[in-house]
Coordinates of C-alpha atoms in Angstrom, one line a residue:
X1 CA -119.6 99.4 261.0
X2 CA -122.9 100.3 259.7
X3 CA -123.7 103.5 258.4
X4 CA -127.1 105.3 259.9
X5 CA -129.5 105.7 257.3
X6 CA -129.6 109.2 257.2
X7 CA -126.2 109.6 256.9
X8 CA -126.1 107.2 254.1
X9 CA -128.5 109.2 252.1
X10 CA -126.4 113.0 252.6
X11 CA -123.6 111.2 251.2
X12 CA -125.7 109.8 248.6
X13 CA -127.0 113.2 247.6
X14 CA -123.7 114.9 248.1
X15 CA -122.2 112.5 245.3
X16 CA -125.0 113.4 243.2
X17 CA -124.0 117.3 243.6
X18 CA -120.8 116.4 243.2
X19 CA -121.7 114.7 239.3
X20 CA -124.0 116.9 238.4
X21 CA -121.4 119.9 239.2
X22 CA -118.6 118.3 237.4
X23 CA -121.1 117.1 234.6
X24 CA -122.3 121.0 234.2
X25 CA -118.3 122.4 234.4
X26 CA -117.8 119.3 231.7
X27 CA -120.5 120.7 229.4
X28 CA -120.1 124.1 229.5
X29 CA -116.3 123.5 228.7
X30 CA -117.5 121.5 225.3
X31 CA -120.1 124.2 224.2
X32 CA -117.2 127.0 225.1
X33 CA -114.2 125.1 223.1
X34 CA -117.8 124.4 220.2
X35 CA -118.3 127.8 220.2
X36 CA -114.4 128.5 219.6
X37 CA -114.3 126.2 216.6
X38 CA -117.2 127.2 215.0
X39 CA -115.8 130.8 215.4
X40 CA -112.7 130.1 213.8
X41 CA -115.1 128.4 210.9
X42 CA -117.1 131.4 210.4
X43 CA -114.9 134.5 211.0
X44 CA -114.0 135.5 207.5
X45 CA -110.6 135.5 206.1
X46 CA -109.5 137.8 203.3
X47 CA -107.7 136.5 200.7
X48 CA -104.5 137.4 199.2
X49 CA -104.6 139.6 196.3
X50 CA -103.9 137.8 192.8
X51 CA -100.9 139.0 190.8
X52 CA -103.7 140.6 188.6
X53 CA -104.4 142.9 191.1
X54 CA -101.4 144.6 191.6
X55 CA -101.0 146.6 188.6
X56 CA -102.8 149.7 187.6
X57 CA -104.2 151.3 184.3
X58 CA -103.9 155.0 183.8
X59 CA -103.6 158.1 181.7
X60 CA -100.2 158.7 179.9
X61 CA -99.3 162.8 179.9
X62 CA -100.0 162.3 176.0
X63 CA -103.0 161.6 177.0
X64 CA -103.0 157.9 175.4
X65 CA -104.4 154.9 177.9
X66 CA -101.4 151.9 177.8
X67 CA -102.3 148.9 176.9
X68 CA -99.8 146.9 178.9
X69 CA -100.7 148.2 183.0
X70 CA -98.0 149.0 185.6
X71 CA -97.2 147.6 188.8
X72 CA -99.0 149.0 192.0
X73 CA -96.1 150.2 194.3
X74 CA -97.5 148.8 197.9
X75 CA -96.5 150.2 201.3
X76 CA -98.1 147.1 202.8
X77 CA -95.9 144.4 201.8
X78 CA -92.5 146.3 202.2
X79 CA -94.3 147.0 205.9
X80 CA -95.4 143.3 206.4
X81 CA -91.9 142.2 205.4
X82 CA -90.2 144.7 207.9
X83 CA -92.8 143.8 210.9
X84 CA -91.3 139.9 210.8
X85 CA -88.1 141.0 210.5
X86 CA -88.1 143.1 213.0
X87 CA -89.9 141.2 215.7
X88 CA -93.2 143.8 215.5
X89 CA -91.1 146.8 216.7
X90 CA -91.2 148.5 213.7
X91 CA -94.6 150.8 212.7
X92 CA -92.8 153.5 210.3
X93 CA -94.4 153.6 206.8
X94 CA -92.7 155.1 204.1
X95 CA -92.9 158.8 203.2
X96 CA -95.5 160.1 201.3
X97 CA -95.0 161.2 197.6
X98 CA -98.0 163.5 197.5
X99 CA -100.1 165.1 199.8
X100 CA -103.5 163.2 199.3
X101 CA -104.5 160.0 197.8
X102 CA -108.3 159.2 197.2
X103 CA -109.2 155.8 197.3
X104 CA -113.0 155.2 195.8
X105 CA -114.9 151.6 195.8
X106 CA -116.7 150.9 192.6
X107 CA -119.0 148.1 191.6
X108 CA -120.4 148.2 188.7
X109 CA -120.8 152.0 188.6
X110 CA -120.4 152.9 185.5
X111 CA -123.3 155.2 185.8
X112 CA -122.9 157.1 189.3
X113 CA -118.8 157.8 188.8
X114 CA -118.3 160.1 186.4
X115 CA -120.1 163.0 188.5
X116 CA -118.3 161.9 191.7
X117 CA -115.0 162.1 190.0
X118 CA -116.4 165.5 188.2
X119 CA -116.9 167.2 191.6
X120 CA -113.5 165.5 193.1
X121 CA -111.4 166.5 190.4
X122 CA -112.7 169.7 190.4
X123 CA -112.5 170.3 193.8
X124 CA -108.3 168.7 193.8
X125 CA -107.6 170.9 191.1
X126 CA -108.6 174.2 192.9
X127 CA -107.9 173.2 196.3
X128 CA -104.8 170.9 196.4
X129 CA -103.0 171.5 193.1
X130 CA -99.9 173.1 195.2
X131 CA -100.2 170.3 197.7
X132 CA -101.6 172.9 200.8
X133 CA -98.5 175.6 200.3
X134 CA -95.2 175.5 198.2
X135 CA -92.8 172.4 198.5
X136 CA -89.8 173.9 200.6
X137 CA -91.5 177.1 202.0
X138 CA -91.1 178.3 205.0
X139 CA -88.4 180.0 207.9
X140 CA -85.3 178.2 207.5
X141 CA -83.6 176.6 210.1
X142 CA -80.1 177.3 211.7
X143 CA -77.7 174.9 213.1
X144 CA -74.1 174.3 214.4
X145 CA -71.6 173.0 211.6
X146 CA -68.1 171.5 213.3
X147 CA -66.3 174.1 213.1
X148 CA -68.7 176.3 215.3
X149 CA -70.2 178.5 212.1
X150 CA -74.2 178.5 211.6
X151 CA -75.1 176.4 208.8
X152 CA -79.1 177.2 207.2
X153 CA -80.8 174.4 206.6
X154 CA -83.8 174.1 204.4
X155 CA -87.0 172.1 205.9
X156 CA -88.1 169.1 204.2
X157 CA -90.0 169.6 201.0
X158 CA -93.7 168.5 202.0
X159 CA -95.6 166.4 199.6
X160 CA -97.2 167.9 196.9
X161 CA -100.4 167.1 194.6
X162 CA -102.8 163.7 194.7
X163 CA -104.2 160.7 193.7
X164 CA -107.1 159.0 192.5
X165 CA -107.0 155.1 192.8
X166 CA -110.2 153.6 191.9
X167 CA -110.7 150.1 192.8
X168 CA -113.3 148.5 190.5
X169 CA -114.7 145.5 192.2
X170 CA -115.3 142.6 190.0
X171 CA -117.3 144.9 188.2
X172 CA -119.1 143.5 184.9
X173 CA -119.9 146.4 183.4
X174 CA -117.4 149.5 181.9
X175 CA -116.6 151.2 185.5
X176 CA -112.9 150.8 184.8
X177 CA -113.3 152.3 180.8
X178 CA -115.4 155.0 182.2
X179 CA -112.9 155.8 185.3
X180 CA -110.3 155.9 182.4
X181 CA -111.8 158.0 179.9
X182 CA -113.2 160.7 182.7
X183 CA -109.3 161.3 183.4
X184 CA -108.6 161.3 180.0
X185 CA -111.1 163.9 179.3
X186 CA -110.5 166.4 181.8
X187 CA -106.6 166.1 181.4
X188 CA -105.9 164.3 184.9
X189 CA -102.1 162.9 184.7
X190 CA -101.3 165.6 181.8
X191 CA -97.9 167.6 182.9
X192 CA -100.0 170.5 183.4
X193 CA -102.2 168.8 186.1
X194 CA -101.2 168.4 189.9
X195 CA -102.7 164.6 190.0
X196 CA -103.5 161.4 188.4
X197 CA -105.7 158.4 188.6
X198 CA -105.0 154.4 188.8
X199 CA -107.6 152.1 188.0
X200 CA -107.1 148.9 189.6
X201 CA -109.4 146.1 188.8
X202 CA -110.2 142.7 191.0
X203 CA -110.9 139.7 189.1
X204 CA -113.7 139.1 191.6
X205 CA -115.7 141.0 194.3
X206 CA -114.9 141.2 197.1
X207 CA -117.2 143.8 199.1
X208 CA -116.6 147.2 199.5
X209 CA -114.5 146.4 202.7
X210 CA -112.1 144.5 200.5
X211 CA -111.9 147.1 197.9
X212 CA -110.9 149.5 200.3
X213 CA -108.7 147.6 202.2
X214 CA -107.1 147.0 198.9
X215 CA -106.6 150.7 197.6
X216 CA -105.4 151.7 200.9
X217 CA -102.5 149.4 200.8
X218 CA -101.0 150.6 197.7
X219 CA -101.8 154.6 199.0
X220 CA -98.8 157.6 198.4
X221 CA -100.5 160.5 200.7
X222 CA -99.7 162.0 203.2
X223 CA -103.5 161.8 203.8
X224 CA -105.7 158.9 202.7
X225 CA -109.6 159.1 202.1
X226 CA -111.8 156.8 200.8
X227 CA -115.2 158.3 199.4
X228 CA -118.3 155.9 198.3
X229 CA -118.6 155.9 194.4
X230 CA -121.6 157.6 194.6
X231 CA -120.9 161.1 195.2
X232 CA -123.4 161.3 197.8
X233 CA -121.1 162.9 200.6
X234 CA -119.8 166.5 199.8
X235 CA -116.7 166.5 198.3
X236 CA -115.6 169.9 200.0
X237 CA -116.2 169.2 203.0
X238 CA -112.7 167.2 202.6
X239 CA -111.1 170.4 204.0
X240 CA -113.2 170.1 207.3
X241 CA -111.3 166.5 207.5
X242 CA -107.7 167.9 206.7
X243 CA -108.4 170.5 209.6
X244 CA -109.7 168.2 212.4
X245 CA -106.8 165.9 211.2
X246 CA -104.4 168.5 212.1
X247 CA -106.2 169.4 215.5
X248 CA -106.0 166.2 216.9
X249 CA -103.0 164.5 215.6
X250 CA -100.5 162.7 217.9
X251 CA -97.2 162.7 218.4
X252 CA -96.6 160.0 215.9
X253 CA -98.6 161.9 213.1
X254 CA -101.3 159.7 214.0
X255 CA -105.2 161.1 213.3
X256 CA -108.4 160.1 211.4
X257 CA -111.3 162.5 210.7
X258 CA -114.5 160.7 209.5
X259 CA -117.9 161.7 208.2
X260 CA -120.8 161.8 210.3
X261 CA -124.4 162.3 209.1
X262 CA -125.3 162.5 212.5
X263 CA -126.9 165.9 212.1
X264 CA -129.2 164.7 209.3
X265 CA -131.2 163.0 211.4
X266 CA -135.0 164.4 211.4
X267 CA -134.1 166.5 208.7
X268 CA -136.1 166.4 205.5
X269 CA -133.9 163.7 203.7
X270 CA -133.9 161.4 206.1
X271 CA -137.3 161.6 207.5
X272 CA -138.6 161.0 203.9
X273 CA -137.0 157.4 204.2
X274 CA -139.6 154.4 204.7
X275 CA -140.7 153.8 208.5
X276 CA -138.3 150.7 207.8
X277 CA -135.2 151.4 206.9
X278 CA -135.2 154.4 209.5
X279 CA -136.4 151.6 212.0
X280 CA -133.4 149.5 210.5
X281 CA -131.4 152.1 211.3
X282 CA -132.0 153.0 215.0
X283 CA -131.5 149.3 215.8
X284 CA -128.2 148.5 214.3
X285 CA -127.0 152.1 216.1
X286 CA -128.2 150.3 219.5
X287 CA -126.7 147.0 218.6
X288 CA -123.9 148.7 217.7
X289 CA -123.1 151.0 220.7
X290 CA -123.8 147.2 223.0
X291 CA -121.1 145.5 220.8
X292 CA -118.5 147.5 220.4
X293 CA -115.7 149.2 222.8
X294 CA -116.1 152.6 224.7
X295 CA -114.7 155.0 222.2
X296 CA -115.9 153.1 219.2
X297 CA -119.5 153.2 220.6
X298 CA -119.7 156.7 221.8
X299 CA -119.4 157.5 217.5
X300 CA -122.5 158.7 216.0
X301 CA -122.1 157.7 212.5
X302 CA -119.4 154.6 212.0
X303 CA -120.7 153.7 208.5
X304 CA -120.8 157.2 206.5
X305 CA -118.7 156.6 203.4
X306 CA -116.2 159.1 204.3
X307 CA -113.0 158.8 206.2
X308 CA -109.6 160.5 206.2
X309 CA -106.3 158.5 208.2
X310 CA -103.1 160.5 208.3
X311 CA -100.4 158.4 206.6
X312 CA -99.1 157.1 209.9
X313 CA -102.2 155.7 211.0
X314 CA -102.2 153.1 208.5
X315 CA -99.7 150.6 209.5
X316 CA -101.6 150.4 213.0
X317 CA -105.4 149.5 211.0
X318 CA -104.6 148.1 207.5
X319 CA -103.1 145.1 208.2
X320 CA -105.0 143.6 210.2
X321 CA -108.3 143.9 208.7
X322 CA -110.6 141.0 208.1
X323 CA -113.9 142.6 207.4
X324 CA -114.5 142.5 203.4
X325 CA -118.6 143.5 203.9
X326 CA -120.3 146.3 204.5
X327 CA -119.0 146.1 208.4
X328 CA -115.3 147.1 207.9
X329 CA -115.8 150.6 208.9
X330 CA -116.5 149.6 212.5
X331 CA -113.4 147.0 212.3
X332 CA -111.3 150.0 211.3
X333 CA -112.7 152.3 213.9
X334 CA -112.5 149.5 216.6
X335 CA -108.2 148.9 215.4
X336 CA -107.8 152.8 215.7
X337 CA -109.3 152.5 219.3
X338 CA -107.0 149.9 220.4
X339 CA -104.1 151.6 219.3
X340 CA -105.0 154.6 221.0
X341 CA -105.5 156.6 217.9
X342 CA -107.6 160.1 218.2
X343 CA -110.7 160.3 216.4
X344 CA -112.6 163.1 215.1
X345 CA -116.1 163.0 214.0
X346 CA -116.9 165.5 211.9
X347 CA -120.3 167.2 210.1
X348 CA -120.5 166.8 206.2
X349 CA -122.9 167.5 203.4
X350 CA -124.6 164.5 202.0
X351 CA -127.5 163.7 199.9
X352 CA -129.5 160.7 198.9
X353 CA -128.3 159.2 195.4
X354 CA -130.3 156.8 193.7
X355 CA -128.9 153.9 192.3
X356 CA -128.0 152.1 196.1
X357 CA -127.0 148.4 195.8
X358 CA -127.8 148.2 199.7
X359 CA -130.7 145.6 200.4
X360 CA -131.8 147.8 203.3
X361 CA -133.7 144.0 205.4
X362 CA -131.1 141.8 204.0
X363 CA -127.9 143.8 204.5
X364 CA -128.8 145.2 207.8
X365 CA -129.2 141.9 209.0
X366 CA -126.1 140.9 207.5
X367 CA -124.0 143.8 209.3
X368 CA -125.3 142.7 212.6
X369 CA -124.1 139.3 212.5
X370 CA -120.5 140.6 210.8
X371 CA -120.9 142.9 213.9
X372 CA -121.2 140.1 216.7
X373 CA -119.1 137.7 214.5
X374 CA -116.3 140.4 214.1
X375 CA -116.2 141.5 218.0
X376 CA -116.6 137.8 219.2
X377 CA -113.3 136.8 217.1
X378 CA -111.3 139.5 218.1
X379 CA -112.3 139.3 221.6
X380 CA -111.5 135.4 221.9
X381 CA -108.1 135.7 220.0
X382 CA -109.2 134.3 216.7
X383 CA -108.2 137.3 215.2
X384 CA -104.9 139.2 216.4
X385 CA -102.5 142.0 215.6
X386 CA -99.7 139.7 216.1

């Protein structure tokens, strides 16, 4: 039977729909499953740390520097091991052996250190030297026995003292010496002081994220901060951390206080700043607030060089970090959001420092693509917590 004409030619131009719809559905599946590939090309992996990065150099109580270092005890592994076992059910980290650890990134700053350890080991030695009260004070508690009689129980002794664990970063110059002889010189480690400093060194760098991520696995506080080398942040202003810490912790012990600098803006120091790098700034804050999730992008100042987690919070964030650049404060603050951990942002003191290895056009531009790259692989499932 013949077909009319016009008839012939709708089902003519239907079949052509019909191609050019499965064609499109066909070439936006290729770019998609592309775009996958190269993602899980590009997203960066951190390696695993060489067997020359876990040991430590420090101060004897004589006061002599050992030649021969000491293995780096690391929470991390013994928690890595446990999650497999376990099936991912268990998050408990083991208990703290002193009330703060202080984890400080160096690269190559033998020249900016020495007065950032001066004002933190000044400020430890005043303020945290009996670990925030006396081990074992407090009301005692009562309980039944067997046999019916009250029995007083003592509370659990709370950590006492700190830590200084400075990570040098590949450094080529003497930032491990000079770390070293500071805590020599002003007794840190001696039986009469309440802490004492590791130096551990990477063979190579590996960005400040890295460094970090590095310290913060081998940690024994209670509380953990890391503070930038430079001393530009005010080191008292630690106790503002400790105290929002407290505020907001969860019922798993759960908190982190950070930084902000917030409150600088259009003051002196930071309107003195070129018409660039303030311009640099604005835009990553915008591009920052459109990439990342709600709670993460309602923060203020995600980059500000320091942060306090209480010792639970690390087992949820540490793991699973990937970011070794200038971008892993956001990948931290991003983990904490997704495991419901509370956030406090907090007001410190901070001043410019010269000396900056930050190439404000280069860098910038660097964290914004580790931004989009870092949010694009965790959203698609390159990256995972399992």
């Amino acid at each position: 039977m013949a077909i009319p004409l016009a008839m012939g030619s709708d089902l003519n131009a239907l079949a052509a729909n019909c191609g050019g719809a499965r064609l499109q559905r066909d070439s936006a599946l290729v770019l998609a499953v592309s775009f996958y590939l190269a993602l899980r090309f590009i997203a960066p992996i951190p390696r695993a740390p060489r067997s020359s990065e876990r040991v430590y150099q420090t101060v004897s109580p004589d006061g002599s520097i050992p030649k021969s270092p000491q293995h780096l005890p690391c929470w991390h592994d013994d928690f890595v091991t446990r999650d497999k076992t376990d099936g991912g059910r268990a998050w408990e980290i083991d208990a703290p052996q002193v009330l703060l650890s202080l984890v400080v990134p160096a690269y190559n700053e033998e020249q900016r250190l020495p007065s950032m350890l001066d004002e933190a080991v000044a400020y430890l030695e005043r303020e945290h030297a009996g670990g925030g009260g006396k081990a074992g004070s407090g009301s005692t508690r009562s309980s039944e026995s067997t046999n019916g009689s009250a029995v007083r129980r003592k509370p659990p002794k709370k950590p006492r003292g700190w830590e200084i664990l400075v990570v040098s970063d590949g450094s080529t110059d003497a930032t491990a010496e000079i770390a070293l002889r500071h805590a020599r010189a002003h007794g840190v480690g001696r039986p009469d002081s309440s802490g004492s400093m590791r130096v551990v060194s990477l063979e190579r760098n590996r960005g400040k994220g890295g460094a970090v991520t590095h310290g913060m696995r081998h940690v024994r506080g209670q509380y953990v901060l890391f503070a930038d080398a430079d001393g530009a942040s005010t080191f008292s202003d630690l106790d503002k951390l400790m105290q929002a810490c407290r505020f907001i912790v969860d019922d798993r012990g759960r908190a982190i206080a950070i930084g902000s600098r917030a409150h600088l803006v259009g003051s002196e120091v930071v309107v003195k700043r070129s018409l660039l790098r303030n311009l640099l700034m604005h835009s990553f804050h915008l591009f920052l607030r459109l990439l990342t999730p709600p709670a993460t992008a309602k923060i203020k100042d995600t980059q500000c060089g320091f942060k306090l987690f209480s010792r639970p919070s690390l087992p949820y964030i540490i793991p699973y970090m990937h970011s070794e650049g200038w971008i892993f404060d956001v990948e931290m603050l991003m983990l904490a959001e997704a495991a419901g951990i509370p956030v406090a942002e907090v007001a410190v003191g901070w001043k410019e420092v010269k000396g900056s290895k930050l190439n404000v056009v280069w860098d910038s531009l660097g964290m914004a693509w580790g931004l989009a790259v870092l949010r694009a692989a965790w959203a698609l499932g390159v990256y995972k917590r399992r």
